[in-house]
PDB file of C-alpha atoms in Angstrom:
ATOM      1  CA  UNK A  13      87.377  72.889  66.951  1.00  0.00           C
ATOM      2  CA  UNK A  14      85.160  72.348  69.983  1.00  0.00           C
ATOM      3  CA  UNK A  15      81.488  73.242  69.649  1.00  0.00           C
ATOM      4  CA  UNK A  16      80.126  76.162  71.645  1.00  0.00           C
ATOM      5  CA  UNK A  17      76.946  75.385  73.601  1.00  0.00           C
ATOM      6  CA  UNK A  18      74.698  77.903  75.356  1.00  0.00           C
ATOM      7  CA  UNK A  19      72.266  76.489  77.932  1.00  0.00           C
ATOM      8  CA  UNK A  20      69.591  78.748  79.381  1.00  0.00           C
ATOM      9  CA  UNK A  21      68.860  77.996  83.002  1.00  0.00           C
ATOM     10  CA  UNK A  22      72.147  76.210  83.649  1.00  0.00           C
ATOM     11  CA  UNK A  23      72.567  76.803  87.374  1.00  0.00           C
ATOM     12  CA  UNK A  24      70.665  73.749  88.636  1.00  0.00           C
ATOM     13  CA  UNK A  25      68.587  70.722  87.707  1.00  0.00           C
ATOM     14  CA  UNK A  26      68.549  69.452  84.145  1.00  0.00           C
ATOM     15  CA  UNK A  27      70.459  72.453  82.771  1.00  0.00           C
ATOM     16  CA  UNK A  28      73.332  71.989  85.193  1.00  0.00           C
ATOM     17  CA  UNK A  29      73.468  68.245  84.571  1.00  0.00           C
ATOM     18  CA  UNK A  30      73.549  68.744  80.797  1.00  0.00           C
ATOM     19  CA  UNK A  31      76.207  71.450  81.064  1.00  0.00           C
ATOM     20  CA  UNK A  32      78.498  69.382  83.250  1.00  0.00           C
ATOM     21  CA  UNK A  33      78.119  66.327  81.028  1.00  0.00           C
ATOM     22  CA  UNK A  34      78.949  68.289  77.877  1.00  0.00           C
ATOM     23  CA  UNK A  35      81.871  70.014  79.606  1.00  0.00           C
ATOM     24  CA  UNK A  36      83.288  66.587  80.436  1.00  0.00           C
ATOM     25  CA  UNK A  37      82.926  65.747  76.737  1.00  0.00           C
ATOM     26  CA  UNK A  38      85.123  68.757  75.877  1.00  0.00           C
ATOM     27  CA  UNK A  39      82.429  71.103  74.617  1.00  0.00           C
ATOM     28  CA  UNK A  40      82.766  74.830  75.336  1.00  0.00           C
ATOM     29  CA  UNK A  41      79.725  75.324  77.558  1.00  0.00           C
ATOM     30  CA  UNK A  42      78.121  78.473  78.913  1.00  0.00           C
ATOM     31  CA  UNK A  43      75.028  78.422  81.078  1.00  0.00           C
ATOM     32  CA  UNK A  44      72.786  81.252  82.173  1.00  0.00           C
ATOM     33  CA  UNK A  45      71.144  82.475  85.344  1.00  0.00           C
ATOM     34  CA  UNK A  46      69.359  85.609  86.470  1.00  0.00           C
ATOM     35  CA  UNK A  47      71.890  85.774  89.330  1.00  0.00           C
ATOM     36  CA  UNK A  48      75.081  84.051  88.114  1.00  0.00           C
ATOM     37  CA  UNK A  49      77.227  85.348  90.987  1.00  0.00           C
ATOM     38  CA  UNK A  50      75.113  83.265  93.372  1.00  0.00           C
ATOM     39  CA  UNK A  51      76.417  80.007  91.911  1.00  0.00           C
ATOM     40  CA  UNK A  52      80.017  78.895  92.170  1.00  0.00           C
ATOM     41  CA  UNK A  53      79.709  75.117  91.933  1.00  0.00           C
ATOM     42  CA  UNK A  54      79.135  74.672  88.184  1.00  0.00           C
ATOM     43  CA  UNK A  55      81.905  73.267  86.002  1.00  0.00           C
ATOM     44  CA  UNK A  56      81.124  75.883  83.364  1.00  0.00           C
ATOM     45  CA  UNK A  57      80.684  79.688  83.444  1.00  0.00           C
ATOM     46  CA  UNK A  58      77.268  81.301  83.811  1.00  0.00           C
ATOM     47  CA  UNK A  59      76.136  84.400  81.934  1.00  0.00           C
ATOM     48  CA  UNK A  60      73.479  86.758  83.232  1.00  0.00           C
ATOM     49  CA  UNK A  61      70.092  86.282  81.573  1.00  0.00           C
ATOM     50  CA  UNK A  62      66.448  87.034  82.221  1.00  0.00           C
ATOM     51  CA  UNK A  63      64.615  84.955  79.637  1.00  0.00           C
ATOM     52  CA  UNK A  64      61.596  87.284  79.759  1.00  0.00           C
ATOM     53  CA  UNK A  65      63.630  90.402  78.876  1.00  0.00           C
ATOM     54  CA  UNK A  66      64.635  90.898  75.221  1.00  0.00           C
ATOM     55  CA  UNK A  67      67.474  93.305  76.051  1.00  0.00           C
ATOM     56  CA  UNK A  68      68.844  90.800  78.564  1.00  0.00           C
ATOM     57  CA  UNK A  69      68.720  88.099  75.880  1.00  0.00           C
ATOM     58  CA  UNK A  70      70.573  90.297  73.384  1.00  0.00           C
ATOM     59  CA  UNK A  71      73.203  91.218  75.956  1.00  0.00           C
ATOM     60  CA  UNK A  72      73.728  87.578  76.932  1.00  0.00           C
ATOM     61  CA  UNK A  73      74.189  86.392  73.352  1.00  0.00           C
ATOM     62  CA  UNK A  74      76.489  89.291  72.502  1.00  0.00           C
ATOM     63  CA  UNK A  75      78.618  88.483  75.550  1.00  0.00           C
ATOM     64  CA  UNK A  76      78.848  84.861  74.449  1.00  0.00           C
ATOM     65  CA  UNK A  77      79.862  85.824  70.905  1.00  0.00           C
ATOM     66  CA  UNK A  78      82.477  88.235  72.244  1.00  0.00           C
ATOM     67  CA  UNK A  79      84.020  85.345  74.179  1.00  0.00           C
ATOM     68  CA  UNK A  80      83.731  82.565  71.595  1.00  0.00           C
ATOM     69  CA  UNK A  81      83.040  84.165  68.167  1.00  0.00           C
ATOM     70  CA  UNK A  82      80.320  81.606  67.471  1.00  0.00           C
ATOM     71  CA  UNK A  83      77.426  79.580  68.819  1.00  0.00           C
ATOM     72  CA  UNK A  84      76.879  76.037  67.589  1.00  0.00           C
ATOM     73  CA  UNK A  85      74.130  74.817  69.912  1.00  0.00           C
ATOM     74  CA  UNK A  86      71.421  76.650  71.839  1.00  0.00           C
ATOM     75  CA  UNK A  87      69.617  74.626  74.505  1.00  0.00           C
ATOM     76  CA  UNK A  88      66.410  76.345  75.603  1.00  0.00           C
ATOM     77  CA  UNK A  89      66.141  74.850  79.069  1.00  0.00           C
ATOM     78  CA  UNK A  90      65.068  77.797  81.253  1.00  0.00           C
ATOM     79  CA  UNK A  91      61.454  77.496  82.302  1.00  0.00           C
ATOM     80  CA  UNK A  92      59.020  77.670  85.183  1.00  0.00           C
ATOM     81  CA  UNK A  93      56.321  75.431  86.569  1.00  0.00           C
ATOM     82  CA  UNK A  94      52.800  76.492  87.462  1.00  0.00           C
ATOM     83  CA  UNK A  95      49.939  74.643  89.126  1.00  0.00           C
ATOM     84  CA  UNK A  96      46.378  75.421  90.026  1.00  0.00           C
ATOM     85  CA  UNK A  97      42.756  75.180  88.948  1.00  0.00           C
ATOM     86  CA  UNK A  98      42.356  77.108  85.698  1.00  0.00           C
ATOM     87  CA  UNK A  99      39.369  78.954  87.132  1.00  0.00           C
ATOM     88  CA  UNK A 100      41.365  80.216  90.114  1.00  0.00           C
ATOM     89  CA  UNK A 101      44.829  80.819  88.654  1.00  0.00           C
ATOM     90  CA  UNK A 102      45.467  84.580  88.170  1.00  0.00           C
ATOM     91  CA  UNK A 103      45.654  85.550  84.509  1.00  0.00           C
ATOM     92  CA  UNK A 104      48.823  87.534  85.265  1.00  0.00           C
ATOM     93  CA  UNK A 105      50.527  84.315  86.395  1.00  0.00           C
ATOM     94  CA  UNK A 106      49.322  82.522  83.275  1.00  0.00           C
ATOM     95  CA  UNK A 107      50.807  85.257  81.083  1.00  0.00           C
ATOM     96  CA  UNK A 108      54.074  85.229  83.024  1.00  0.00           C
ATOM     97  CA  UNK A 109      54.365  81.480  82.528  1.00  0.00           C
ATOM     98  CA  UNK A 110      53.888  81.882  78.788  1.00  0.00           C
ATOM     99  CA  UNK A 111      56.509  84.664  78.771  1.00  0.00           C
ATOM    100  CA  UNK A 112      58.980  82.319  80.485  1.00  0.00           C
ATOM    101  CA  UNK A 113      58.216  78.986  78.813  1.00  0.00           C
ATOM    102  CA  UNK A 114      57.158  80.052  75.317  1.00  0.00           C
ATOM    103  CA  UNK A 115      57.872  83.643  74.271  1.00  0.00           C
ATOM    104  CA  UNK A 116      61.230  83.697  76.079  1.00  0.00           C
ATOM    105  CA  UNK A 117      62.593  80.696  74.157  1.00  0.00           C
ATOM    106  CA  UNK A 118      61.258  82.131  70.896  1.00  0.00           C
ATOM    107  CA  UNK A 119      63.074  85.424  71.511  1.00  0.00           C
ATOM    108  CA  UNK A 120      66.201  83.486  72.442  1.00  0.00           C
ATOM    109  CA  UNK A 121      66.009  81.551  69.183  1.00  0.00           C
ATOM    110  CA  UNK A 122      65.440  84.668  67.099  1.00  0.00           C
ATOM    111  CA  UNK A 123      68.435  86.492  68.596  1.00  0.00           C
ATOM    112  CA  UNK A 124      70.709  83.491  67.988  1.00  0.00           C
ATOM    113  CA  UNK A 125      69.545  82.711  64.434  1.00  0.00           C
ATOM    114  CA  UNK A 126      71.505  85.466  62.610  1.00  0.00           C
ATOM    115  CA  UNK A 127      74.767  84.106  64.032  1.00  0.00           C
ATOM    116  CA  UNK A 128      73.898  80.527  63.078  1.00  0.00           C
ATOM    117  CA  UNK A 129      72.804  81.644  59.608  1.00  0.00           C
ATOM    118  CA  UNK A 130      76.126  83.414  59.059  1.00  0.00           C
ATOM    119  CA  UNK A 131      77.890  80.214  60.111  1.00  0.00           C
ATOM    120  CA  UNK A 132      75.612  78.182  57.799  1.00  0.00           C
ATOM    121  CA  UNK A 133      75.152  75.723  60.644  1.00  0.00           C
ATOM    122  CA  UNK A 134      73.481  75.459  64.014  1.00  0.00           C
ATOM    123  CA  UNK A 135      71.279  73.410  66.293  1.00  0.00           C
ATOM    124  CA  UNK A 136      68.557  74.490  68.707  1.00  0.00           C
ATOM    125  CA  UNK A 137      67.257  72.046  71.311  1.00  0.00           C
ATOM    126  CA  UNK A 138      64.093  73.005  73.166  1.00  0.00           C
ATOM    127  CA  UNK A 139      63.519  71.291  76.496  1.00  0.00           C
ATOM    128  CA  UNK A 140      59.762  70.830  76.588  1.00  0.00           C
ATOM    129  CA  UNK A 141      57.812  68.270  78.628  1.00  0.00           C
ATOM    130  CA  UNK A 142      55.760  65.121  78.220  1.00  0.00           C
ATOM    131  CA  UNK A 143      53.092  67.231  79.957  1.00  0.00           C
ATOM    132  CA  UNK A 144      52.973  69.229  76.722  1.00  0.00           C
ATOM    133  CA  UNK A 145      51.372  66.312  74.917  1.00  0.00           C
ATOM    134  CA  UNK A 146      48.208  66.338  77.040  1.00  0.00           C
ATOM    135  CA  UNK A 147      46.136  68.704  79.157  1.00  0.00           C
ATOM    136  CA  UNK A 148      46.948  67.596  82.692  1.00  0.00           C
ATOM    137  CA  UNK A 149      44.577  68.496  85.546  1.00  0.00           C
ATOM    138  CA  UNK A 150      45.780  71.448  87.613  1.00  0.00           C
ATOM    139  CA  UNK A 151      48.782  71.792  85.285  1.00  0.00           C
ATOM    140  CA  UNK A 152      46.849  73.088  82.297  1.00  0.00           C
ATOM    141  CA  UNK A 153      48.891  76.249  81.749  1.00  0.00           C
ATOM    142  CA  UNK A 154      52.192  74.386  82.009  1.00  0.00           C
ATOM    143  CA  UNK A 155      50.899  71.787  79.530  1.00  0.00           C
ATOM    144  CA  UNK A 156      49.803  74.581  77.187  1.00  0.00           C
ATOM    145  CA  UNK A 157      53.168  76.398  77.226  1.00  0.00           C
ATOM    146  CA  UNK A 158      55.169  73.245  76.587  1.00  0.00           C
ATOM    147  CA  UNK A 159      52.744  71.986  73.963  1.00  0.00           C
ATOM    148  CA  UNK A 160      52.989  75.314  72.153  1.00  0.00           C
ATOM    149  CA  UNK A 161      56.792  75.084  72.146  1.00  0.00           C
ATOM    150  CA  UNK A 162      56.588  71.549  70.758  1.00  0.00           C
ATOM    151  CA  UNK A 163      54.439  72.730  67.855  1.00  0.00           C
ATOM    152  CA  UNK A 164      56.360  75.908  67.075  1.00  0.00           C
ATOM    153  CA  UNK A 165      59.485  73.804  66.571  1.00  0.00           C
ATOM    154  CA  UNK A 166      57.812  72.008  63.679  1.00  0.00           C
ATOM    155  CA  UNK A 167      57.264  75.324  61.912  1.00  0.00           C
ATOM    156  CA  UNK A 168      60.763  76.616  62.663  1.00  0.00           C
ATOM    157  CA  UNK A 169      62.386  73.486  61.215  1.00  0.00           C
ATOM    158  CA  UNK A 170      60.735  73.974  57.840  1.00  0.00           C
ATOM    159  CA  UNK A 171      61.524  77.698  57.729  1.00  0.00           C
ATOM    160  CA  UNK A 172      65.178  77.126  58.679  1.00  0.00           C
ATOM    161  CA  UNK A 173      65.938  74.143  56.445  1.00  0.00           C
ATOM    162  CA  UNK A 174      67.622  76.195  53.698  1.00  0.00           C
ATOM    163  CA  UNK A 175      70.050  77.717  56.239  1.00  0.00           C
ATOM    164  CA  UNK A 176      71.349  74.357  57.504  1.00  0.00           C
ATOM    165  CA  UNK A 177      69.950  75.068  60.979  1.00  0.00           C
ATOM    166  CA  UNK A 178      68.267  72.218  62.828  1.00  0.00           C
ATOM    167  CA  UNK A 179      65.826  72.286  65.722  1.00  0.00           C
ATOM    168  CA  UNK A 180      64.563  69.510  67.999  1.00  0.00           C
ATOM    169  CA  UNK A 181      62.508  69.091  71.151  1.00  0.00           C
ATOM    170  CA  UNK A 182      63.406  66.860  74.058  1.00  0.00           C
ATOM    171  CA  UNK A 183      60.422  66.244  76.311  1.00  0.00           C
ATOM    172  CA  UNK A 184      61.287  64.983  79.800  1.00  0.00           C
ATOM    173  CA  UNK A 185      58.915  63.225  82.129  1.00  0.00           C
ATOM    174  CA  UNK A 186      59.338  63.606  85.886  1.00  0.00           C
ATOM    175  CA  UNK A 187      62.942  64.175  86.935  1.00  0.00           C
ATOM    176  CA  UNK A 188      64.352  64.568  90.416  1.00  0.00           C
ATOM    177  CA  UNK A 189      65.075  68.309  90.344  1.00  0.00           C
ATOM    178  CA  UNK A 190      64.130  71.378  92.386  1.00  0.00           C
ATOM    179  CA  UNK A 191      61.452  72.592  89.929  1.00  0.00           C
ATOM    180  CA  UNK A 192      58.668  72.177  92.515  1.00  0.00           C
ATOM    181  CA  UNK A 193      60.339  74.663  94.846  1.00  0.00           C
ATOM    182  CA  UNK A 194      60.397  77.404  92.223  1.00  0.00           C
ATOM    183  CA  UNK A 195      57.093  76.950  90.441  1.00  0.00           C
ATOM    184  CA  UNK A 196      54.038  79.083  91.048  1.00  0.00           C
ATOM    185  CA  UNK A 197      51.329  77.350  93.072  1.00  0.00           C
ATOM    186  CA  UNK A 198      47.858  78.810  93.019  1.00  0.00           C
ATOM    187  CA  UNK A 199      46.869  78.761  96.720  1.00  0.00           C
ATOM    188  CA  UNK A 200      44.592  75.983  97.916  1.00  0.00           C
ATOM    189  CA  UNK A 201      41.589  78.037  99.014  1.00  0.00           C
ATOM    190  CA  UNK A 202      39.447  76.849 101.913  1.00  0.00           C
ATOM    191  CA  UNK A 203      36.219  77.702 100.122  1.00  0.00           C
ATOM    192  CA  UNK A 204      37.369  76.399  96.733  1.00  0.00           C
ATOM    193  CA  UNK A 205      35.284  73.873  94.816  1.00  0.00           C
ATOM    194  CA  UNK A 206      38.615  72.294  93.833  1.00  0.00           C
ATOM    195  CA  UNK A 207      40.158  72.090  97.315  1.00  0.00           C
ATOM    196  CA  UNK A 208      40.095  68.312  97.721  1.00  0.00           C
ATOM    197  CA  UNK A 209      41.008  67.395  94.152  1.00  0.00           C
ATOM    198  CA  UNK A 210      43.735  70.049  93.826  1.00  0.00           C
ATOM    199  CA  UNK A 211      45.335  69.170  97.182  1.00  0.00           C
ATOM    200  CA  UNK A 212      45.388  65.490  96.255  1.00  0.00           C
ATOM    201  CA  UNK A 213      46.913  66.199  92.850  1.00  0.00           C
ATOM    202  CA  UNK A 214      49.613  68.471  94.308  1.00  0.00           C
ATOM    203  CA  UNK A 215      50.758  65.708  96.665  1.00  0.00           C
ATOM    204  CA  UNK A 216      50.811  63.233  93.804  1.00  0.00           C
ATOM    205  CA  UNK A 217      52.827  65.576  91.551  1.00  0.00           C
ATOM    206  CA  UNK A 218      55.410  66.195  94.264  1.00  0.00           C
ATOM    207  CA  UNK A 219      55.762  62.482  94.966  1.00  0.00           C
ATOM    208  CA  UNK A 220      56.418  61.872  91.267  1.00  0.00           C
ATOM    209  CA  UNK A 221      59.249  64.433  91.320  1.00  0.00           C
ATOM    210  CA  UNK A 222      60.764  62.932  94.462  1.00  0.00           C
ATOM    211  CA  UNK A 223      60.914  59.535  92.766  1.00  0.00           C
ATOM    212  CA  UNK A 224      61.776  60.975  89.355  1.00  0.00           C
ATOM    213  CA  UNK A 225      64.552  60.008  86.996  1.00  0.00           C
ATOM    214  CA  UNK A 226      68.195  61.073  87.266  1.00  0.00           C
ATOM    215  CA  UNK A 227      68.863  64.276  85.226  1.00  0.00           C
ATOM    216  CA  UNK A 228      71.894  62.473  83.790  1.00  0.00           C
ATOM    217  CA  UNK A 229      69.469  60.714  81.435  1.00  0.00           C
ATOM    218  CA  UNK A 230      68.576  64.083  79.936  1.00  0.00           C
ATOM    219  CA  UNK A 231      72.246  64.981  79.592  1.00  0.00           C
ATOM    220  CA  UNK A 232      72.889  61.798  77.629  1.00  0.00           C
ATOM    221  CA  UNK A 233      69.845  62.462  75.437  1.00  0.00           C
ATOM    222  CA  UNK A 234      71.062  65.976  74.622  1.00  0.00           C
ATOM    223  CA  UNK A 235      74.530  64.610  73.787  1.00  0.00           C
ATOM    224  CA  UNK A 236      72.940  62.070  71.443  1.00  0.00           C
ATOM    225  CA  UNK A 237      70.923  64.739  69.624  1.00  0.00           C
ATOM    226  CA  UNK A 238      73.947  67.023  69.236  1.00  0.00           C
ATOM    227  CA  UNK A 239      75.878  64.164  67.656  1.00  0.00           C
ATOM    228  CA  UNK A 240      73.066  63.038  65.372  1.00  0.00           C
ATOM    229  CA  UNK A 241      73.530  63.740  61.657  1.00  0.00           C
ATOM    230  CA  UNK A 242      69.783  64.090  61.160  1.00  0.00           C
ATOM    231  CA  UNK A 243      68.076  64.839  64.477  1.00  0.00           C
ATOM    232  CA  UNK A 244      64.331  64.212  64.477  1.00  0.00           C
ATOM    233  CA  UNK A 245      61.748  66.680  65.758  1.00  0.00           C
ATOM    234  CA  UNK A 246      60.420  65.071  68.923  1.00  0.00           C
ATOM    235  CA  UNK A 247      62.284  63.090  71.590  1.00  0.00           C
ATOM    236  CA  UNK A 248      60.837  61.816  74.882  1.00  0.00           C
ATOM    237  CA  UNK A 249      62.947  60.940  77.915  1.00  0.00           C
ATOM    238  CA  UNK A 250      61.734  59.478  81.193  1.00  0.00           C
ATOM    239  CA  UNK A 251      59.932  56.563  82.771  1.00  0.00           C
ATOM    240  CA  UNK A 252      58.380  54.055  80.373  1.00  0.00           C
ATOM    241  CA  UNK A 253      54.801  54.725  81.491  1.00  0.00           C
ATOM    242  CA  UNK A 254      55.214  58.464  80.914  1.00  0.00           C
ATOM    243  CA  UNK A 255      56.622  58.002  77.419  1.00  0.00           C
ATOM    244  CA  UNK A 256      53.970  55.389  76.665  1.00  0.00           C
ATOM    245  CA  UNK A 257      51.234  57.821  77.712  1.00  0.00           C
ATOM    246  CA  UNK A 258      52.055  59.877  74.598  1.00  0.00           C
ATOM    247  CA  UNK A 259      51.439  56.791  72.453  1.00  0.00           C
ATOM    248  CA  UNK A 260      48.163  56.101  74.262  1.00  0.00           C
ATOM    249  CA  UNK A 261      47.048  59.699  73.701  1.00  0.00           C
ATOM    250  CA  UNK A 262      47.614  59.220  69.984  1.00  0.00           C
ATOM    251  CA  UNK A 263      45.862  55.853  69.557  1.00  0.00           C
ATOM    252  CA  UNK A 264      43.061  55.805  72.117  1.00  0.00           C
ATOM    253  CA  UNK A 265      39.687  57.529  71.726  1.00  0.00           C
ATOM    254  CA  UNK A 266      39.676  60.886  73.512  1.00  0.00           C
ATOM    255  CA  UNK A 267      37.126  59.925  76.152  1.00  0.00           C
ATOM    256  CA  UNK A 268      38.955  56.710  77.022  1.00  0.00           C
ATOM    257  CA  UNK A 269      42.261  58.521  77.423  1.00  0.00           C
ATOM    258  CA  UNK A 270      40.557  61.159  79.564  1.00  0.00           C
ATOM    259  CA  UNK A 271      39.174  58.394  81.772  1.00  0.00           C
ATOM    260  CA  UNK A 272      42.658  56.897  82.175  1.00  0.00           C
ATOM    261  CA  UNK A 273      44.025  60.288  83.251  1.00  0.00           C
ATOM    262  CA  UNK A 274      41.246  60.684  85.796  1.00  0.00           C
ATOM    263  CA  UNK A 275      41.983  57.224  87.184  1.00  0.00           C
ATOM    264  CA  UNK A 276      45.695  57.972  87.341  1.00  0.00           C
ATOM    265  CA  UNK A 277      45.105  61.185  89.281  1.00  0.00           C
ATOM    266  CA  UNK A 278      42.261  59.603  91.304  1.00  0.00           C
ATOM    267  CA  UNK A 279      39.818  62.334  90.194  1.00  0.00           C
TER     268      UNK A 279
END
């Protein structure tokens, strides 16, 4: 019997690419969107979901179960970007980003777990980010949310082992998606001490997205994890230099790695 896959944030970008790829592989795929009626071009149906609203999460999962009677794979893909100097980014925006990128996925997992436990099987894949392995300048909150999700997966895996439920992270580098258009940008203030450095970094970040990898790579990575008998905890997908930066972070002295980051961002 075909596996049932639920992908949060499936209307565009990586989520849409993964959903279409899995649909072509004969999985039963459902995506989510806050406004599903707006999208009519996906190969798979979209359910209504606001990842920051627990009642919306419960309603979405119940609707899925009513249609399919099970859920085999949850892909926590919904998320939001945020940029800005930490000193100038509103604390309300920081909290909202954590609600979207960290607490939302946790609530999604916790609502799905009882169904997977009753099935005695299940897989959760969290889409994190290579940015979660290091504190990037003017992306500190985004790095923090994704890094937190990376770590929480390690704890979940141990707690869920006896229920035959697996969990993995897939951390993408820069991919050519529309994430820049929807992320929160702290305004570049004329009298800001960070004006020059922040403006320069924003342009660099956007250029990296424009030349980013094809989301199909992420779709193939997700497919590989789903079909793995023993999926590992952490996967990285993207350009070689971005994946290698995680290795450098692990082996280089902190101050040397910090210097390399400053050189990379010309700061």
